[in-house]
XYZ file of C-alpha atoms in Angstrom:
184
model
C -12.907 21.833 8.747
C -16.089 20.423 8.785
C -17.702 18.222 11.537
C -17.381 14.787 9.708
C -13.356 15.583 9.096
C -13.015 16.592 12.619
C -14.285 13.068 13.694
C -12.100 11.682 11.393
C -8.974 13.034 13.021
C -10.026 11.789 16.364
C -10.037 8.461 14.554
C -6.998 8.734 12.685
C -4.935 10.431 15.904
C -6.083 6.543 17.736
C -4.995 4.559 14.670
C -1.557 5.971 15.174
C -1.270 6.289 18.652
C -2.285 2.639 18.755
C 0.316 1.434 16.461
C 3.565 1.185 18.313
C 2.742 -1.348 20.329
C 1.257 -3.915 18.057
C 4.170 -5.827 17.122
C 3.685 -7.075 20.372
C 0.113 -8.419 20.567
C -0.854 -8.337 16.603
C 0.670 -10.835 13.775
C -0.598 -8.298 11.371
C 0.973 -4.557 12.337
C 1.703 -3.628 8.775
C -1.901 -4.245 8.089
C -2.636 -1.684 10.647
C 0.024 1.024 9.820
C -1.836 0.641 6.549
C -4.895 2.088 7.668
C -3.058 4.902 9.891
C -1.082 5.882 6.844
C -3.874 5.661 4.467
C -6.529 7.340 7.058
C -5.786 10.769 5.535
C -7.538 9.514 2.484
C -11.175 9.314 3.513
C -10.335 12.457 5.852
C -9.161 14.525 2.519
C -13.276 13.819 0.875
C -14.552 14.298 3.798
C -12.991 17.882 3.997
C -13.982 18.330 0.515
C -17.526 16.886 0.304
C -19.024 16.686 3.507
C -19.138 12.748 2.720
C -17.011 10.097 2.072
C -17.549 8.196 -0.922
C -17.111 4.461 -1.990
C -13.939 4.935 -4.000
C -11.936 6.480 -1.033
C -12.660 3.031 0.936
C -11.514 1.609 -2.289
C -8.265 3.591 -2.314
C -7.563 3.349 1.235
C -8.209 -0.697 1.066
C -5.741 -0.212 -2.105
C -2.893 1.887 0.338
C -3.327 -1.161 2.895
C -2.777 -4.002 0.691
C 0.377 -1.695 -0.397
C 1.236 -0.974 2.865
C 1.484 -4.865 3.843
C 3.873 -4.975 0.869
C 6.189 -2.256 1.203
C 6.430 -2.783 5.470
C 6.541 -7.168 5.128
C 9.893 -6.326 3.208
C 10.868 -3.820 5.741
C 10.110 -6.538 8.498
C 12.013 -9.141 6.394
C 15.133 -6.671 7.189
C 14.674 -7.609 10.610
C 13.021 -10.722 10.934
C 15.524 -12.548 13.082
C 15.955 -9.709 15.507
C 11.787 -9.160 15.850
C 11.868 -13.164 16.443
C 14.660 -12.738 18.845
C 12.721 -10.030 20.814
C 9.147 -11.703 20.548
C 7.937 -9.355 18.039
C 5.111 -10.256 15.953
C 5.286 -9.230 11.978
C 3.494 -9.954 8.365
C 7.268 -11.548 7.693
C 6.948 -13.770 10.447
C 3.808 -14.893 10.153
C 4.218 -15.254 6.416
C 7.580 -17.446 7.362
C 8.549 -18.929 4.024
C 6.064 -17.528 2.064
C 6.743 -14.370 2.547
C 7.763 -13.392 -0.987
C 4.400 -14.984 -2.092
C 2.264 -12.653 -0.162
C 4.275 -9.735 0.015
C 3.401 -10.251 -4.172
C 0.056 -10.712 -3.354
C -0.427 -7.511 -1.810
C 1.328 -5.781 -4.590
C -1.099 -7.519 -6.858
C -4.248 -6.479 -4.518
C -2.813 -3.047 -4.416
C -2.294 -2.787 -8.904
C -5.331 -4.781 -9.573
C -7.037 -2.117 -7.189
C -6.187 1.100 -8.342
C -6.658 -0.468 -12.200
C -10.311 -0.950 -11.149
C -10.628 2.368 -9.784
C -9.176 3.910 -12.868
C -11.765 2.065 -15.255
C -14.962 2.952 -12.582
C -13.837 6.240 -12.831
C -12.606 6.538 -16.730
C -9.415 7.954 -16.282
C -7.472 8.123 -19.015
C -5.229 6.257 -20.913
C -1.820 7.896 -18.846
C -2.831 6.682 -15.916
C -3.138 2.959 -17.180
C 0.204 3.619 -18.843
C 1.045 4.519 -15.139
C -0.289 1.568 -13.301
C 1.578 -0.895 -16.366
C 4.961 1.192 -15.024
C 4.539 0.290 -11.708
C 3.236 -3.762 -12.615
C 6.230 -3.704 -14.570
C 8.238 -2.719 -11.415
C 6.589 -4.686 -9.382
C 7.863 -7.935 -11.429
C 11.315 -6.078 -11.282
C 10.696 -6.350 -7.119
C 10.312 -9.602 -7.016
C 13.367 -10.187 -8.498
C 15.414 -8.199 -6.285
C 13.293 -10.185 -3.352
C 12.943 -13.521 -3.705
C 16.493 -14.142 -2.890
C 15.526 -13.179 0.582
C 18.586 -11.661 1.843
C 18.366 -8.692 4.814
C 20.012 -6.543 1.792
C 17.532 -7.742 -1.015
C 14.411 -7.337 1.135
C 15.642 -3.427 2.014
C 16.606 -2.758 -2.010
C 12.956 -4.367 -2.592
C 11.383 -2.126 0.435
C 13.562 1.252 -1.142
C 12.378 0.400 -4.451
C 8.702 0.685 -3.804
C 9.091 4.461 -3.985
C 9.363 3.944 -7.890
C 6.021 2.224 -8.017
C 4.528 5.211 -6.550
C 6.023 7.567 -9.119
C 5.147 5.606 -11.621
C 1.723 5.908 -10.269
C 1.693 9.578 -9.787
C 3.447 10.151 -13.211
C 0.665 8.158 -14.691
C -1.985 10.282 -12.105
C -0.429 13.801 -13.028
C 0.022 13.087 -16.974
C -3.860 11.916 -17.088
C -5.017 14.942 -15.643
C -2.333 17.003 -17.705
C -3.449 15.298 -20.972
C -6.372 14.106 -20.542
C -6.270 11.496 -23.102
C -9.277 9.074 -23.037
C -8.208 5.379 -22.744
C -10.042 3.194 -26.131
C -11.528 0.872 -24.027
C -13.393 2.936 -22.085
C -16.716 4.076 -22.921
């Protein structure tokens, strides 16, 4: 453990210690549990290089958009309780566009790590990864849009396919190795 990653932690253990109580003072806590969850991410090249290059801003800005997704569902579960109790949410704050953004940040989150696999010319599997989990993604907003306390958990549960499609697409690049044509 090098200096840098050691910092890091001190960082990442006030991110989460931090995050319990935003729902009460922050419209935005998903954003937040975003960065806590994805904090590991910058930590894991600093522990490896000593440094902490562009792209894992780029992935962690990637988890967070993600993260808004996956947890605005989650709060759509409970939206009338968390308004109830004076809680503050992304499904809240959304109100009746929450399907719209929730999208959005799937979007954010694909259109992300597809940029990040042509910067870095990864190969064709993990594009056929990324088109597995768009293709799910659709699928979610299916399940979602009738906005239902059952639909929103079945759309929240089903974001663990997206990121196996992902990491299919992740592990069968590196396994293959298969350059994608339109990629120099």
């Amino acid at each position: 453990l090098n200096r840098l990653t050691i910092e890091l932690a001190f960082v990442a253990l006030a991110l989460a210690v931090i995050y319990p109580s935003l729902k009460r003072v922050f419209w935005m806590p998903q954003a937040w549990l975003g960065i806590a969850f994805g904090f590991g991410i910058p930590m894991a090249f600093a522990a490896h290089q000593n440094a902490i290059p562009a792209v894992a801003w780029w992935l962690l800005g990637a988890n967070v958009f993600w993260t808004i997704a996956y947890d605005t569902e989650y709060a759509m579960v409970d939206r009338n309780d968390d308004v109830r109790i004076g809680m503050k949410t992304s499904a809240i704050l959304f109100g009746e566009r929450d399907v719209f953004f929730t999208m959005l940040c799937q979007a954010l989150f694909l259109g992300t790590m597809l940029w990040i696999g042509v910067r870095f010319n990864l190969g064709v599997m993990y594009f056929f990864g990324i088109a597995g989990a768009a293709a799910l993604a659709v699928r979610q907003y299916f399940i979602l849009r009738q906005r239902t306390r059952e639909t929103s958990f079945e759309a929240f549960l089903h974001n663990n396919w997206i990121g196996a499609s992902i990491f299919a697409g992740i592990v069968a690049d590196f396994g293959l190795r298969i350059p994608a044509p339109w990629i120099k």
